mmCIF file of C-alpha atoms and ligand atoms in Angstrom:
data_model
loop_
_atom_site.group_PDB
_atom_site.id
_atom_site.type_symbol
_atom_site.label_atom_id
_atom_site.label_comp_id
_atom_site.label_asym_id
_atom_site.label_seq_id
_atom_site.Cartn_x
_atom_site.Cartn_y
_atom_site.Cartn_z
ATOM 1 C CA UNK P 14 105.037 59.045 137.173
ATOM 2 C CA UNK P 15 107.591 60.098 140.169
ATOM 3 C CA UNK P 16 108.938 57.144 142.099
ATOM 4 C CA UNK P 17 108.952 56.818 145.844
ATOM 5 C CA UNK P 18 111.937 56.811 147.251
ATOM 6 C CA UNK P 19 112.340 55.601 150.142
ATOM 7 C CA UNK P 20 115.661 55.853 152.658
ATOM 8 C CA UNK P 21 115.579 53.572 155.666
ATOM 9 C CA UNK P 22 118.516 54.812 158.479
ATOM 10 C CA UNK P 23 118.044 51.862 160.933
ATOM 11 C CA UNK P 24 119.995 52.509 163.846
ATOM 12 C CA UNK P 25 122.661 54.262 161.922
ATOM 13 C CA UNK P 26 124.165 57.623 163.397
ATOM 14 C CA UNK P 27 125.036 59.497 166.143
ATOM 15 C CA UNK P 28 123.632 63.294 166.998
ATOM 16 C CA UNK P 29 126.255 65.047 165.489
ATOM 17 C CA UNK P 30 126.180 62.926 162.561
ATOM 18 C CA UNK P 31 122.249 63.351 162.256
ATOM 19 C CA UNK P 32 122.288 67.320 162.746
ATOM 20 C CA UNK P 33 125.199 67.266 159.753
ATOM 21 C CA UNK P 34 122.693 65.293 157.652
ATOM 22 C CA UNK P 35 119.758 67.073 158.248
ATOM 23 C CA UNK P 36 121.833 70.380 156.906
ATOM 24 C CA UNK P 37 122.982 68.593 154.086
ATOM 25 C CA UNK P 38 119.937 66.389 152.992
ATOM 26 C CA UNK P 39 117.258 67.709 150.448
ATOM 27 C CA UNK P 40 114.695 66.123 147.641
ATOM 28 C CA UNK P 41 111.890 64.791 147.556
ATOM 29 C CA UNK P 42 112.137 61.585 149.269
ATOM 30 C CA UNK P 43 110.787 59.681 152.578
ATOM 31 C CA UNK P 44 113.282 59.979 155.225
ATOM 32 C CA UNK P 45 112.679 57.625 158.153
ATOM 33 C CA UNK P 46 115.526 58.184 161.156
ATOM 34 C CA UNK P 47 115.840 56.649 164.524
ATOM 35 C CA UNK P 48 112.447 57.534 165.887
ATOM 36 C CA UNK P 49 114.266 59.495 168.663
ATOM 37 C CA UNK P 50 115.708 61.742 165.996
ATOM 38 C CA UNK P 51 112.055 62.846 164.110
ATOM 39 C CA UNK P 52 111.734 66.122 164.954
ATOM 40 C CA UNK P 53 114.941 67.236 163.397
ATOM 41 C CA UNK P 54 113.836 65.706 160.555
ATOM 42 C CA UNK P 55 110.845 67.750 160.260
ATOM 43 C CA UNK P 56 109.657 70.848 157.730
ATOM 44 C CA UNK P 57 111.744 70.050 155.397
ATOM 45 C CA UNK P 58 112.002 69.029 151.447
ATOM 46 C CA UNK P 59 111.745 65.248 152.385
ATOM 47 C CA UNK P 60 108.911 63.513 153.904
ATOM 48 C CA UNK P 61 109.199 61.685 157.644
ATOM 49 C CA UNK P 62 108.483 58.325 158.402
ATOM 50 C CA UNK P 63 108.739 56.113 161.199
ATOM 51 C CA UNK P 64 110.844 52.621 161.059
ATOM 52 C CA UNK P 65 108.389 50.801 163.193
ATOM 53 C CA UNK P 66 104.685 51.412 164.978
ATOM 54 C CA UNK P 67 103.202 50.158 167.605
ATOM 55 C CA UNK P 68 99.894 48.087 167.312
ATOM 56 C CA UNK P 69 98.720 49.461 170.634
ATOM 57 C CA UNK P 70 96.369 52.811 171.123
ATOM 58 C CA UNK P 71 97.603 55.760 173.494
ATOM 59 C CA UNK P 72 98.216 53.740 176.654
ATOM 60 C CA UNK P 73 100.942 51.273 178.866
ATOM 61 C CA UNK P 74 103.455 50.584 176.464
ATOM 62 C CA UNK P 75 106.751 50.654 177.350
ATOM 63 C CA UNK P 76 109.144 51.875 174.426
ATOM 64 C CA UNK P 77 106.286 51.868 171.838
ATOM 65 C CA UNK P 78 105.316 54.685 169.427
ATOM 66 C CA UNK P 79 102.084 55.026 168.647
ATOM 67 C CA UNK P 80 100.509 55.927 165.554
ATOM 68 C CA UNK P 81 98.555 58.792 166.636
ATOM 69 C CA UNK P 82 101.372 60.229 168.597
ATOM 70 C CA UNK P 83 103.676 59.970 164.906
ATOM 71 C CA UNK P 84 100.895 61.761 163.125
ATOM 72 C CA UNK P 85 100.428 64.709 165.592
ATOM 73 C CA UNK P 86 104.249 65.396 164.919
ATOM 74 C CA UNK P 87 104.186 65.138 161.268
ATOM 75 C CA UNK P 88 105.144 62.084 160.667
ATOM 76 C CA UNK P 89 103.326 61.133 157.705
ATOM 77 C CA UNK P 90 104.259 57.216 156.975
ATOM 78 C CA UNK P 91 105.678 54.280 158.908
ATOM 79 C CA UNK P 92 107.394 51.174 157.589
ATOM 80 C CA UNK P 93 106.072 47.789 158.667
ATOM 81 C CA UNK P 94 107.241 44.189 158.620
ATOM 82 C CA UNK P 95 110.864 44.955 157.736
ATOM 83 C CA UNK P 96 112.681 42.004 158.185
ATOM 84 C CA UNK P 97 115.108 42.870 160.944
ATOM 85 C CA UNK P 98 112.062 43.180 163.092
ATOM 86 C CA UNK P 99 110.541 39.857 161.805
ATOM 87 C CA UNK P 100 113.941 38.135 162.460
ATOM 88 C CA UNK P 101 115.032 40.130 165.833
ATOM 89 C CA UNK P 102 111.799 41.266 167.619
ATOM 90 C CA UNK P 103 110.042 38.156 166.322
ATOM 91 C CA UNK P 104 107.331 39.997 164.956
ATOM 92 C CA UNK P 105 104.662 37.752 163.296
ATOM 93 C CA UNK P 106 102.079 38.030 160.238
ATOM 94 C CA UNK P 107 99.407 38.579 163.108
ATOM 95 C CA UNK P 108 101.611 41.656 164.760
ATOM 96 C CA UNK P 109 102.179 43.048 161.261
ATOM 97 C CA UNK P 110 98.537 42.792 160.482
ATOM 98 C CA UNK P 111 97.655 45.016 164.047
ATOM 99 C CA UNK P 112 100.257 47.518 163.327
ATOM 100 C CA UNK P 113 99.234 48.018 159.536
ATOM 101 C CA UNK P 114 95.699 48.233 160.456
ATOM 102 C CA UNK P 115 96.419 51.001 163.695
ATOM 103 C CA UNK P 116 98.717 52.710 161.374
ATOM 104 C CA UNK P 117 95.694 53.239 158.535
ATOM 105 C CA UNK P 118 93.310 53.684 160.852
ATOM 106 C CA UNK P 119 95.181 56.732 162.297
ATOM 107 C CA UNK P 120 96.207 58.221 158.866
ATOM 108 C CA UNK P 121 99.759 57.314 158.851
ATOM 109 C CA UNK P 122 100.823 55.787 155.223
ATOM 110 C CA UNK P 123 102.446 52.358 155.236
ATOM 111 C CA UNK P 124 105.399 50.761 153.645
ATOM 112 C CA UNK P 125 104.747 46.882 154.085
ATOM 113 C CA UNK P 126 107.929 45.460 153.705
ATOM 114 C CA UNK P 127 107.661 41.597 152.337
ATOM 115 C CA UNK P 128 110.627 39.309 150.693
ATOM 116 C CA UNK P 129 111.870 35.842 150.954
ATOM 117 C CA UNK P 130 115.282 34.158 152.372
ATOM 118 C CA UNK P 131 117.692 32.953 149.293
ATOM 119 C CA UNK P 132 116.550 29.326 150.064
ATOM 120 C CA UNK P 133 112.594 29.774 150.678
ATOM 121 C CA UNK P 134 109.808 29.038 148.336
ATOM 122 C CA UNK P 135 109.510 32.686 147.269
ATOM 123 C CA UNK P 136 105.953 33.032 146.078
ATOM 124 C CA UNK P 137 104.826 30.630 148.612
ATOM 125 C CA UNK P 138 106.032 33.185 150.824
ATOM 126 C CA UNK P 139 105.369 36.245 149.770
ATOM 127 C CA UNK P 140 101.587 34.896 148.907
ATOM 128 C CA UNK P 141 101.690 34.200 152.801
ATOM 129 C CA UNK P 142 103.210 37.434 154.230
ATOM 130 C CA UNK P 143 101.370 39.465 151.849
ATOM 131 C CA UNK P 144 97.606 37.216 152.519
ATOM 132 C CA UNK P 145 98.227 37.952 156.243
ATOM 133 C CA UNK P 146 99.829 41.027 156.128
ATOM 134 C CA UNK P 147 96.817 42.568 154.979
ATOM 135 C CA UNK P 148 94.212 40.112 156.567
ATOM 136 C CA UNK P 149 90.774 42.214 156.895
ATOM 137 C CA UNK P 150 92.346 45.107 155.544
ATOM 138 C CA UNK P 151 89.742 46.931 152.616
ATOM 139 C CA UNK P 152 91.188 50.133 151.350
ATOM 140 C CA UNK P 153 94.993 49.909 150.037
ATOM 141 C CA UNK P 154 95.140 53.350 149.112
ATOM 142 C CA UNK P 155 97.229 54.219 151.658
ATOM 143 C CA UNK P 156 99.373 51.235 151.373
ATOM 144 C CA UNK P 157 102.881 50.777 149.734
ATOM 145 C CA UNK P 158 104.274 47.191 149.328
ATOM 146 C CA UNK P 159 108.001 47.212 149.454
ATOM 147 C CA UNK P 160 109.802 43.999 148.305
ATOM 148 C CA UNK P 161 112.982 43.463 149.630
ATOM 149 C CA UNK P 162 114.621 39.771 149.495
ATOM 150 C CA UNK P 163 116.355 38.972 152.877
ATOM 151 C CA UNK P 164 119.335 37.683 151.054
ATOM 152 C CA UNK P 165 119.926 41.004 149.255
ATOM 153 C CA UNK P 166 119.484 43.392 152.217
ATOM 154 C CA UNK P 167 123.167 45.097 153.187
ATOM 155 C CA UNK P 168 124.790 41.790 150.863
ATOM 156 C CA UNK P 169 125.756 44.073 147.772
ATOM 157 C CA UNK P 170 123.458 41.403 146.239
ATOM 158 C CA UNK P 171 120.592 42.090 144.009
ATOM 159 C CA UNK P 172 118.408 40.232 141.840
ATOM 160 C CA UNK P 173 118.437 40.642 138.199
ATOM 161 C CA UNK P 174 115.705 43.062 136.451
ATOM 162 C CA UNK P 175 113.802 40.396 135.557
ATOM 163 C CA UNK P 176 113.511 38.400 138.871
ATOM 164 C CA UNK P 177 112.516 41.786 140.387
ATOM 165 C CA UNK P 178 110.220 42.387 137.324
ATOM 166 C CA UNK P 179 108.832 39.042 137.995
ATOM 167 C CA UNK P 180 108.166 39.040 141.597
ATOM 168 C CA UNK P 181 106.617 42.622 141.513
ATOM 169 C CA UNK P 182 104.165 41.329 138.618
ATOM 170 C CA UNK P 183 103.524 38.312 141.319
ATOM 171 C CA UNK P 184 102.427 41.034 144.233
ATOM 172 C CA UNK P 185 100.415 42.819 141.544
ATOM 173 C CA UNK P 186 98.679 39.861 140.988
ATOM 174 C CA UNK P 187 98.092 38.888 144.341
ATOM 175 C CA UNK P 188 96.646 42.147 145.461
ATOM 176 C CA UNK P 189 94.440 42.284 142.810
ATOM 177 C CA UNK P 190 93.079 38.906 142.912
ATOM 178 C CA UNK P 191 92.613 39.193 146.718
ATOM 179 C CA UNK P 192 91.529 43.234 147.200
ATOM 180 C CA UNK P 193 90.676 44.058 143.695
ATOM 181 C CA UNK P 194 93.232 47.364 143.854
ATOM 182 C CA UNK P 195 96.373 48.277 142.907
ATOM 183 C CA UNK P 196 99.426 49.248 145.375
ATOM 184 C CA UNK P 197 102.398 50.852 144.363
ATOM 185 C CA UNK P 198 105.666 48.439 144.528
ATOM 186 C CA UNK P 199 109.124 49.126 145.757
ATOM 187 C CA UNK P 200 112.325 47.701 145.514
ATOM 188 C CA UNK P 201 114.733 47.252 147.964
ATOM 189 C CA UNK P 202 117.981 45.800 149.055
ATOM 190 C CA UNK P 203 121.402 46.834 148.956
ATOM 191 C CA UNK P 204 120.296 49.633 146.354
ATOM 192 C CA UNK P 205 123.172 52.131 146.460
ATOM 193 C CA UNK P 206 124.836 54.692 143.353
ATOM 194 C CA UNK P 207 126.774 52.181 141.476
ATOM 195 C CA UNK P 208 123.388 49.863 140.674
ATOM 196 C CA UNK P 209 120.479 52.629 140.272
ATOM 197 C CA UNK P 210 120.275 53.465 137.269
ATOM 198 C CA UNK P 211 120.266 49.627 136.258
ATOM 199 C CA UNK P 212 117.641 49.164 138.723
ATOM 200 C CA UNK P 213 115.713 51.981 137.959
ATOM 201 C CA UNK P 214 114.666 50.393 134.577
ATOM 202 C CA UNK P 215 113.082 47.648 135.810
ATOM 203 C CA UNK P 216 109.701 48.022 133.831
ATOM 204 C CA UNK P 217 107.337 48.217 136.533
ATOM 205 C CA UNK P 218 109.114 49.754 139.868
ATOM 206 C CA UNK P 219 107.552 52.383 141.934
ATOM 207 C CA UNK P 220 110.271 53.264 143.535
ATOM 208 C CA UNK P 221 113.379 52.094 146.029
ATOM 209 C CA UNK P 222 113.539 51.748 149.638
ATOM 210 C CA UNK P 223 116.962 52.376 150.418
ATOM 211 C CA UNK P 224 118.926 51.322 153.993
ATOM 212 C CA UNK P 225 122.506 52.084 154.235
ATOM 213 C CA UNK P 226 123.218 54.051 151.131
ATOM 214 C CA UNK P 227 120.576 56.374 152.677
ATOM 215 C CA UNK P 228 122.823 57.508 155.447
ATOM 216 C CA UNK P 229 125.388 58.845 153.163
ATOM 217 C CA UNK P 230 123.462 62.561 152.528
ATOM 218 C CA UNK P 231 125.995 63.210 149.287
ATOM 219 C CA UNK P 232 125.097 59.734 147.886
ATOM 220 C CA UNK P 233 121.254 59.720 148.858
ATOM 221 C CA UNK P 234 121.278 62.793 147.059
ATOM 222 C CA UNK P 235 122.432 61.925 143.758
ATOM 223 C CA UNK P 236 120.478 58.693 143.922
ATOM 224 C CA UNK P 237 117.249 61.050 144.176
ATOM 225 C CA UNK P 238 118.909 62.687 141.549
ATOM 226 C CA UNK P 239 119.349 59.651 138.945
ATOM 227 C CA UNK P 240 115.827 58.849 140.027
HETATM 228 P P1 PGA H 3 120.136 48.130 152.379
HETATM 229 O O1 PGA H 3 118.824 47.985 153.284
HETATM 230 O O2 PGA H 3 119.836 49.154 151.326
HETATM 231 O O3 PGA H 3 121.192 48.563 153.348
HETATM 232 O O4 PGA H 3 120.400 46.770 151.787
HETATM 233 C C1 PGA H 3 117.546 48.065 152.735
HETATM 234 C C2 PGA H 3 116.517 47.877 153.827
HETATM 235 O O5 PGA H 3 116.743 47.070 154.723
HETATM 236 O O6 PGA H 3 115.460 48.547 153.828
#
């Protein structure tokens, strides 16, 4: 089975730096850039994806992107539920739930991104973010889960195989309890070149979603590579 891999470039780069990646970047991957940088990203090797979505239809919403308007570009998945938007746009379970459910309605693919603080009751949580994450949601074939653990995210910290083993076998089990499918599972969290191919054998990962190591083109590029 390929994995999914995943590279997340936040709010990383400036125009000339973007144009110099796009020239550089190839493989099969999910690329998801600034939103104001998509269409350079387009018709290329990679696939596009959005960081964010809005909730909201077509209509008054200041600085929003909606779903509709990503797919009529291309754009082809979004992320949702990342933690920097939890912790600085104080986006709740409910929000997460509307955007997921605009963004499937519309066709877009979604990475659900779910994971617990160092000092948090980690299944309690994830059972929670996961439960109403998903709330009223019936078909997951469009849906990725990605778990990345706050305390690991741009730390250099990981978790060992088997914690991430572990806590992917818990989502498994959650989601098929509760929706009686399967999703595909990715890690993420300060993956970069020097822990991949330690990572990668983690028994059942479907891929990586990858933040700052993602904005090096050279380094995303053997990382695909290893993959
Ligand atoms: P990181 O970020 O790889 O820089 O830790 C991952 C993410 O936030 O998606």
């Amino acid at each position: 089975m390929n994995k999914i891999i995943i590279g997340n470039l936040k709010m990383y780069m400036t125009y000339e730096e973007v144009i110099k990646y796009v020239e550089d970047m190839e493989g099969e991957a999910i690329i998801c850039p600034s939103s104001l940088y998509v269409p350079f990203f387009l018709n290329h090797s990679y696939q596009v994806g959005l960081q964010d979505v809005s909730m909201y239809d077509l209509g008054s919403h200041t600085g929003d992107i909606s779903a509709k308007q990503a797919i009529d570009m291309g754009v082809t998945y979004t992320l949702v539920g990342h933690s920097e938007r939890r912790k600085y746009q104080h986006e709740t379970d409910e929000m997460i739930n509307a955007k997921i459910k605009k963004a499937l309605d519309c066709g877009l693919r979604v990475v659900f991104c779910v994971g617990e603080e160092q000092n948090e009751d980690k299944t309690q949580k994830l059972q929670r973010q996961l439960l109403a994450g998903l709330k009223d949601i019936h078909d997951l074939s469009k849906l990725i889960v990605a778990y990345e653990p706050i305390w690991c995210i741009g730390s250099g910290q990981t978790p060992t195989n088997d914690e991430i083993e572990t806590t992917i076998a818990f989502i498994q089990t959650i989601i098929s309890q509760n929706f009686h499918q399967s999703v595909k599972v990715l890690y993420g969290g300060s993956v970069d070149i020097s822990n991949i191919d330690t990572l990668n054998q983690v028994e059942n990962v479907d891929g990586f979603l990858i933040g700052k190591a993602s904005t090096d083109s050279k380094q995303f590029k053997e990382i695909i590579k290893k993959i």
